[in-house]
Coordinates of C-alpha atoms in Angstrom, one line a residue:
X522 CA 0.0 0.0 0.0
X523 CA 2.8 2.4 0.9
X524 CA 4.7 1.6 -2.3
X525 CA 1.5 2.2 -4.3
X526 CA 1.0 5.6 -2.6
X527 CA 4.6 6.5 -3.2
X528 CA 4.3 5.6 -6.9
X529 CA 1.1 7.6 -7.2
X530 CA 2.8 10.6 -5.5
X531 CA 5.8 10.3 -7.9
X532 CA 3.5 10.3 -11.0
X533 CA 1.6 13.2 -9.6
X534 CA 4.8 15.2 -9.0
X535 CA 6.3 14.5 -12.4
X536 CA 3.1 14.7 -14.5
X537 CA 3.6 18.4 -15.3
X538 CA 7.0 18.0 -16.9
X539 CA 5.8 15.0 -18.8
X540 CA 2.8 17.0 -20.1
X541 CA 5.3 19.8 -21.1
X542 CA 7.4 17.4 -23.2
X543 CA 6.9 18.4 -26.9
X544 CA 5.7 15.8 -29.3
X545 CA 8.6 16.4 -31.8
X546 CA 10.2 13.2 -30.5
X547 CA 7.6 11.3 -32.4
X548 CA 9.0 12.8 -35.6
X549 CA 12.5 12.0 -34.5
X550 CA 11.5 8.4 -34.0
X551 CA 10.0 8.2 -37.5
X552 CA 13.1 9.9 -38.9
X553 CA 15.4 7.4 -37.3
X554 CA 13.4 4.4 -38.7
X555 CA 13.2 5.9 -42.1
X556 CA 17.0 6.7 -42.2
X557 CA 18.0 3.2 -41.1
X558 CA 15.7 1.7 -43.8
X559 CA 17.4 3.8 -46.5
X560 CA 20.8 2.8 -45.1
X561 CA 19.7 -0.8 -45.3
X562 CA 18.8 -0.3 -48.9
X563 CA 22.2 1.3 -49.7
X564 CA 24.1 -1.4 -47.8
X565 CA 22.3 -4.1 -49.8
X566 CA 22.6 -2.3 -53.2
X567 CA 26.4 -1.5 -52.8
X568 CA 27.2 -4.7 -50.8
X569 CA 28.4 -2.7 -47.8
X570 CA 27.3 -4.7 -44.7
X571 CA 29.4 -2.4 -42.4
X572 CA 26.6 0.2 -42.9
X573 CA 24.2 -2.0 -40.9
X574 CA 26.4 -1.9 -37.8
X575 CA 27.8 1.7 -38.1
X576 CA 24.6 3.6 -39.0
X577 CA 21.5 1.4 -39.4
X578 CA 21.3 -0.4 -36.0
X579 CA 22.3 2.7 -33.9
X580 CA 19.5 4.8 -35.5
X581 CA 17.1 1.9 -35.1
X582 CA 17.9 1.7 -31.4
X583 CA 17.5 5.5 -31.1
X584 CA 14.1 5.4 -32.8
X585 CA 12.9 2.6 -30.6
X586 CA 14.1 4.6 -27.5
X587 CA 12.0 7.6 -28.5
X588 CA 9.0 5.4 -29.3
X589 CA 9.3 3.7 -25.9
X590 CA 9.6 7.0 -24.1
X591 CA 6.4 8.4 -25.7
X592 CA 4.5 5.2 -25.0
X593 CA 5.5 5.4 -21.3
X594 CA 4.6 9.0 -21.3
X595 CA 1.2 8.1 -22.6
X596 CA 0.7 5.4 -20.0
X597 CA 1.7 7.9 -17.2
X598 CA -0.6 10.7 -18.3
X599 CA -3.4 9.2 -20.3
X600 CA -5.8 12.0 -19.6
X601 CA -3.5 14.6 -21.0
X602 CA -2.8 12.4 -24.1
X603 CA -6.6 12.2 -24.7
X604 CA -6.8 16.0 -24.5
X605 CA -3.9 16.3 -27.0
X606 CA -5.9 14.2 -29.5
X607 CA -8.4 17.1 -29.6
X608 CA -5.7 19.0 -31.5
X609 CA -5.2 18.1 -35.1
X610 CA -1.4 18.8 -35.0
X611 CA -1.0 16.4 -32.0
X612 CA -3.0 13.7 -33.9
X613 CA -0.5 14.0 -36.7
X614 CA 2.4 13.6 -34.2
X615 CA 1.0 10.4 -32.8
X616 CA 0.4 9.2 -36.4
X617 CA 4.1 9.5 -37.1
X618 CA 4.9 7.6 -33.8
X619 CA 3.0 4.5 -35.0
X620 CA 4.3 4.9 -38.5
X621 CA 7.8 4.5 -37.0
X622 CA 6.6 1.3 -35.4
X623 CA 5.3 -0.1 -38.7
X624 CA 8.6 0.8 -40.5
X625 CA 10.7 -0.8 -37.7
X626 CA 8.7 -4.0 -38.3
X627 CA 9.7 -4.0 -42.0
X628 CA 13.4 -3.3 -41.5
X629 CA 14.2 -4.9 -38.2
X630 CA 12.0 -7.9 -37.7
X631 CA 10.9 -11.1 -39.5
X632 CA 7.4 -12.5 -40.0
X633 CA 7.0 -14.1 -36.6
X634 CA 4.1 -14.1 -34.2
X635 CA 5.7 -11.2 -32.4
X636 CA 5.9 -9.1 -35.6
X637 CA 2.3 -10.0 -36.5
X638 CA 1.3 -8.6 -33.1
X639 CA 3.3 -5.4 -33.7
X640 CA 1.8 -5.0 -37.2
X641 CA -1.7 -5.6 -35.8
X642 CA -1.1 -2.8 -33.2
X643 CA 0.2 -0.5 -36.0
X644 CA -2.9 -1.2 -38.0
X645 CA -5.2 -0.6 -35.1
X646 CA -3.6 2.6 -33.8
X647 CA -3.0 4.2 -37.2
X648 CA -6.5 3.5 -38.3
X649 CA -8.0 4.8 -35.1
X650 CA -5.8 7.9 -35.3
X651 CA -7.0 8.5 -38.9
X652 CA -10.6 8.1 -37.8
X653 CA -10.0 10.5 -34.9
X654 CA -8.5 13.0 -37.3
X655 CA -11.3 12.8 -39.8
X656 CA -13.8 13.1 -36.9
X657 CA -12.1 16.2 -35.6
X658 CA -12.0 17.9 -39.0
X659 CA -15.6 17.0 -39.8
X660 CA -16.8 18.4 -36.5
X661 CA -14.8 21.6 -36.7
X662 CA -16.0 24.9 -38.0
X663 CA -16.1 25.1 -41.9
X664 CA -13.5 27.9 -41.7
X665 CA -11.1 25.3 -40.4
X666 CA -11.6 22.9 -43.4
X667 CA -8.5 24.2 -45.0
X668 CA -5.8 21.5 -45.5
X669 CA -2.3 22.1 -44.1
X670 CA 0.8 19.9 -44.2
X671 CA 0.1 18.4 -40.7
X672 CA -3.0 16.8 -42.3
X673 CA -0.8 14.4 -44.2
X674 CA 0.6 12.0 -41.6
X675 CA -2.7 10.8 -40.2
X676 CA -4.1 10.3 -43.7
X677 CA -1.3 9.3 -46.1
X678 CA 0.8 7.7 -43.4
X679 CA -1.4 4.6 -43.4
X680 CA 0.5 3.6 -46.6
X681 CA 3.3 2.1 -44.6
X682 CA 0.8 -0.7 -43.5
X683 CA 0.5 -2.0 -47.0
X684 CA 4.3 -1.9 -47.2
X685 CA 4.7 -4.1 -44.1
X686 CA 1.5 -6.1 -44.4
X687 CA 2.6 -7.9 -47.5
X688 CA 5.5 -9.4 -45.6
X689 CA 3.1 -11.1 -43.2
X690 CA 1.0 -12.6 -45.9
X691 CA -2.0 -10.4 -45.2
X692 CA -5.1 -10.7 -47.4
X693 CA -4.9 -9.1 -50.8
X694 CA -7.9 -6.9 -50.2
X695 CA -6.2 -5.5 -47.1
X696 CA -3.0 -4.8 -48.9
X697 CA -4.8 -3.1 -51.8
X698 CA -6.9 -1.0 -49.3
X699 CA -3.7 0.3 -47.7
X700 CA -2.3 1.1 -51.1
X701 CA -5.2 2.8 -52.8
X702 CA -6.6 4.9 -49.9
X703 CA -3.3 6.9 -49.4
X704 CA -3.2 7.5 -53.1
X705 CA -6.7 9.0 -52.9
X706 CA -5.7 11.2 -50.0
X707 CA -2.5 12.3 -51.9
X708 CA -4.3 13.4 -55.1
X709 CA -7.1 15.1 -53.0
X710 CA -5.0 16.9 -50.3
X711 CA -1.6 17.6 -51.7
X712 CA -2.6 19.8 -54.7
X713 CA -4.8 21.9 -52.3
X714 CA -2.0 22.2 -49.7
X715 CA 0.5 23.1 -52.4
X716 CA -1.7 25.8 -53.8
X717 CA -2.4 27.2 -50.3
X718 CA 1.3 27.4 -49.2
X719 CA 2.3 29.0 -52.5
X720 CA -0.5 31.5 -52.4
X721 CA -0.5 32.5 -48.7
X722 CA 2.8 32.8 -46.7
X723 CA 0.9 32.6 -43.4
X724 CA -0.1 29.0 -44.1
X725 CA 2.2 26.5 -42.5
X726 CA 4.5 29.4 -41.5
X727 CA 6.7 27.0 -39.4
X728 CA 8.7 23.8 -39.7
X729 CA 5.7 21.7 -40.6
X730 CA 6.1 23.0 -44.1
X731 CA 8.6 20.2 -44.7
X732 CA 5.9 17.6 -44.4
X733 CA 4.7 18.6 -47.9
X734 CA 7.6 16.6 -49.4
X735 CA 6.6 13.2 -47.9
X736 CA 3.3 11.9 -49.3
X737 CA 4.1 10.9 -52.9
X738 CA 7.5 9.4 -52.1
X739 CA 6.0 7.4 -49.2
X740 CA 3.2 6.1 -51.4
X741 CA 5.7 5.3 -54.2
X742 CA 8.1 3.4 -51.8
X743 CA 5.1 1.4 -50.5
X744 CA 3.9 0.7 -54.0
X745 CA 7.3 -0.6 -55.2
X746 CA 7.9 -2.7 -52.0
X747 CA 4.6 -4.6 -52.3
X748 CA 5.3 -5.1 -56.0
X749 CA 2.5 -2.9 -57.2
X750 CA -1.3 -3.5 -57.2
X751 CA -2.6 -6.8 -58.5
X752 CA -5.8 -5.0 -59.7
X753 CA -4.0 -3.2 -62.6
X754 CA -1.5 -4.2 -65.3
X755 CA 2.3 -3.9 -65.1
X756 CA 2.1 -1.0 -67.5
X757 CA -0.4 0.8 -65.2
X758 CA 1.8 0.1 -62.2
X759 CA 4.9 1.5 -63.8
X760 CA 2.9 4.5 -65.0
X761 CA 1.6 5.2 -61.5
X762 CA 5.1 4.8 -60.0
X763 CA 6.4 7.3 -62.6
X764 CA 3.6 9.7 -61.7
X765 CA 4.5 9.4 -58.0
X766 CA 8.1 10.1 -58.8
X767 CA 7.4 13.2 -60.8
X768 CA 4.9 14.6 -58.3
X769 CA 7.3 13.8 -55.5
X770 CA 10.0 16.0 -57.2
X771 CA 7.5 18.8 -57.8
X772 CA 6.5 18.7 -54.1
X773 CA 10.2 18.7 -53.0
X774 CA 10.9 21.9 -55.0
X775 CA 7.7 23.5 -53.8
X776 CA 8.7 22.7 -50.2
X777 CA 12.2 24.2 -50.8
X778 CA 10.8 27.4 -52.2
X779 CA 8.1 27.7 -49.5
X780 CA 10.7 27.1 -46.8
X781 CA 13.0 29.8 -48.2
X782 CA 10.3 32.5 -48.3
X783 CA 9.4 31.5 -44.7
X784 CA 13.0 31.2 -43.6
X785 CA 12.7 33.9 -40.9
X786 CA 10.2 31.8 -38.9
X787 CA 11.4 28.3 -39.9
X788 CA 15.0 29.2 -38.9
X789 CA 13.8 30.2 -35.4
X790 CA 12.5 26.7 -34.9
X791 CA 15.8 25.1 -35.6
X792 CA 16.3 22.3 -33.1
X793 CA 14.0 19.5 -32.1
X794 CA 11.2 21.1 -34.0
X795 CA 13.0 20.3 -37.2
X796 CA 12.0 16.7 -36.7
X797 CA 9.4 17.3 -39.3
X798 CA 12.2 17.6 -41.9
X799 CA 13.8 14.2 -41.3
X800 CA 11.3 11.6 -42.6
X801 CA 10.2 13.6 -45.7
X802 CA 13.8 13.9 -46.9
X803 CA 14.4 10.2 -46.1
X804 CA 11.3 9.1 -48.0
X805 CA 12.2 11.4 -50.9
X806 CA 15.8 10.0 -51.1
X807 CA 14.6 6.4 -50.9
X808 CA 11.9 6.9 -53.6
X809 CA 14.6 8.2 -55.9
X810 CA 16.9 5.3 -55.0
X811 CA 14.2 2.7 -55.7
X812 CA 13.1 4.4 -58.9
X813 CA 16.7 4.3 -60.2
X814 CA 16.7 0.6 -59.5
X815 CA 13.3 0.2 -61.1
X816 CA 14.5 1.5 -64.5
X817 CA 17.7 -0.5 -64.5
X818 CA 18.0 -3.0 -67.4
X819 CA 19.4 -5.7 -65.1
X820 CA 17.1 -5.0 -62.2
X821 CA 16.7 -8.2 -60.1
X822 CA 16.3 -6.7 -56.6
X823 CA 12.9 -5.2 -56.9
X824 CA 9.8 -6.1 -58.9
X825 CA 9.3 -3.3 -61.3
X826 CA 8.8 -3.6 -65.0
X827 CA 9.4 -0.4 -66.9
X828 CA 8.0 0.2 -70.3
X829 CA 10.6 -0.8 -73.0
X830 CA 10.6 1.8 -75.8
X831 CA 11.6 0.9 -79.3
X832 CA 14.7 3.2 -78.9
X833 CA 16.5 1.8 -75.9
X834 CA 18.7 5.0 -75.7
X835 CA 15.7 6.7 -74.0
X836 CA 15.5 4.2 -71.1
X837 CA 19.4 4.3 -70.9
X838 CA 19.4 8.1 -70.6
X839 CA 16.6 8.0 -68.0
X840 CA 18.5 5.3 -66.1
X841 CA 21.7 7.4 -66.0
X842 CA 19.8 10.6 -65.0
X843 CA 17.8 9.0 -62.2
X844 CA 20.9 7.1 -60.9
X845 CA 22.9 10.3 -60.7
X846 CA 20.0 12.2 -59.2
X847 CA 19.4 9.6 -56.5
X848 CA 23.1 9.3 -55.7
X849 CA 23.3 13.1 -55.3
X850 CA 20.2 13.1 -53.1
X851 CA 21.5 10.3 -50.8
X852 CA 24.9 12.0 -50.6
X853 CA 23.5 15.4 -49.6
X854 CA 20.3 14.7 -47.7
X855 CA 21.1 11.6 -45.6
X856 CA 24.0 13.2 -43.7
X857 CA 21.8 16.2 -43.2
X858 CA 19.0 14.1 -41.8
X859 CA 21.5 12.2 -39.5
X860 CA 22.8 15.5 -38.1
X861 CA 19.3 16.9 -37.6
X862 CA 18.2 13.7 -35.8
X863 CA 21.3 13.7 -33.5
X864 CA 21.1 17.5 -32.8
X865 CA 17.3 17.4 -32.4
X866 CA 17.5 14.5 -30.0
X867 CA 20.2 16.2 -27.9
X868 CA 18.1 19.5 -27.9
X869 CA 15.0 17.6 -26.9
X870 CA 16.8 15.8 -24.1
X871 CA 18.0 19.3 -22.8
X872 CA 14.3 20.5 -22.9
X873 CA 13.1 17.4 -21.0
X874 CA 15.9 17.7 -18.4
X875 CA 15.1 21.4 -17.8
X876 CA 11.5 20.5 -17.3
X877 CA 12.3 17.9 -14.7
X878 CA 14.9 20.1 -13.0
X879 CA 12.4 22.9 -12.6
X880 CA 10.0 20.5 -10.9
X881 CA 12.8 19.2 -8.7
X882 CA 13.8 22.7 -7.7
X883 CA 10.2 23.6 -7.0
X884 CA 9.8 20.5 -4.9
X885 CA 12.9 21.4 -2.9
X886 CA 11.5 24.9 -2.3
X887 CA 8.2 23.5 -1.2
X888 CA 9.9 21.1 1.2
X889 CA 12.1 23.9 2.6
X890 CA 9.0 26.0 3.1
X891 CA 7.2 23.2 4.9
X892 CA 10.2 22.6 7.1
X893 CA 10.3 26.3 8.1
X894 CA 6.6 26.2 8.8
X895 CA 7.0 23.1 11.0
X896 CA 9.9 24.7 12.9
X897 CA 7.8 27.8 13.5
X898 CA 4.9 25.7 14.8
X899 CA 7.2 23.8 17.1
X900 CA 8.7 27.0 18.5
X901 CA 5.3 28.5 19.1
X902 CA 4.0 25.3 20.7
X903 CA 7.1 25.2 22.9
X904 CA 6.5 28.8 24.2
X905 CA 2.8 28.1 24.8
X906 CA 3.8 25.1 26.9
X907 CA 6.1 27.3 29.0

């Protein structure tokens, strides 16, 4: 009984600093999982197993640490988490958290009963988060029905479930559902969001602007990894993959331009809030890497059948261009993402530590005040007895 009361007092004392912890660590977790998945792809493509141990596994461990921390945080303050789910941005943050769980399943685990359980949890929570988000939007004022980049994780993010579900021999209808629904969200939401952020500088006037890059590359990666849809032909699959690649590049340059014209506010958020930059750049790099393999003549690693034109110099030129482009992206963006993840994690740890130190100092002050009050009461009672 005493230990239970002590635990309850401890949770009550430290609930405030836990509530003050920003949700950017969810994005850092997803960035870690995405980065190590791309490193795995590079290690396999270039036959460099050392990358697994030097880069991939450390970032996988870091991503799992952030995921575990936020799960424990949610268990300690469930009431506050429920109140956070009333905010659309917070819903997007929790969507990225469970996206990281789904990606870790694909890159770090095999099809065992344990991984099936994890995938089922990912399906459940991501689907529930998507329903919560749609419910919040539907019951908000019509003036708030204006899509912004933070709308994308709880809607398009469900694409990762098709990517991992095929590894567990899920039913074809389930896989197709998780493939086509994000495509619908992409073509409905992304053009509207792109138009709004180009037209109005006050829209997404913060680091969430970077999320604009992610949807089409994420859908494209999922599409290639599950070997396309069985409901359409090989030609239609390659055509869709090419459309995703083109639109992904367009969104990337729109994001760069939009971030530049908002640089004064985006720069001020440099630190753990730049977690929203990590996964979009990782997804974009991996989509370019996979597309370069897709158009290779001797492609045997992934199932992707490009259209063979009569003049093979066309496909050869495309192959060279995409290979160079993907190599440049990986060389420039992946080190940048790694630095942002490490610096953002350290910055977030400093923020969390300062929150707990403030509570500890306040607790010491309260105890000192109580001690002085008790001493005063003892002195008064002593004189009264005399």
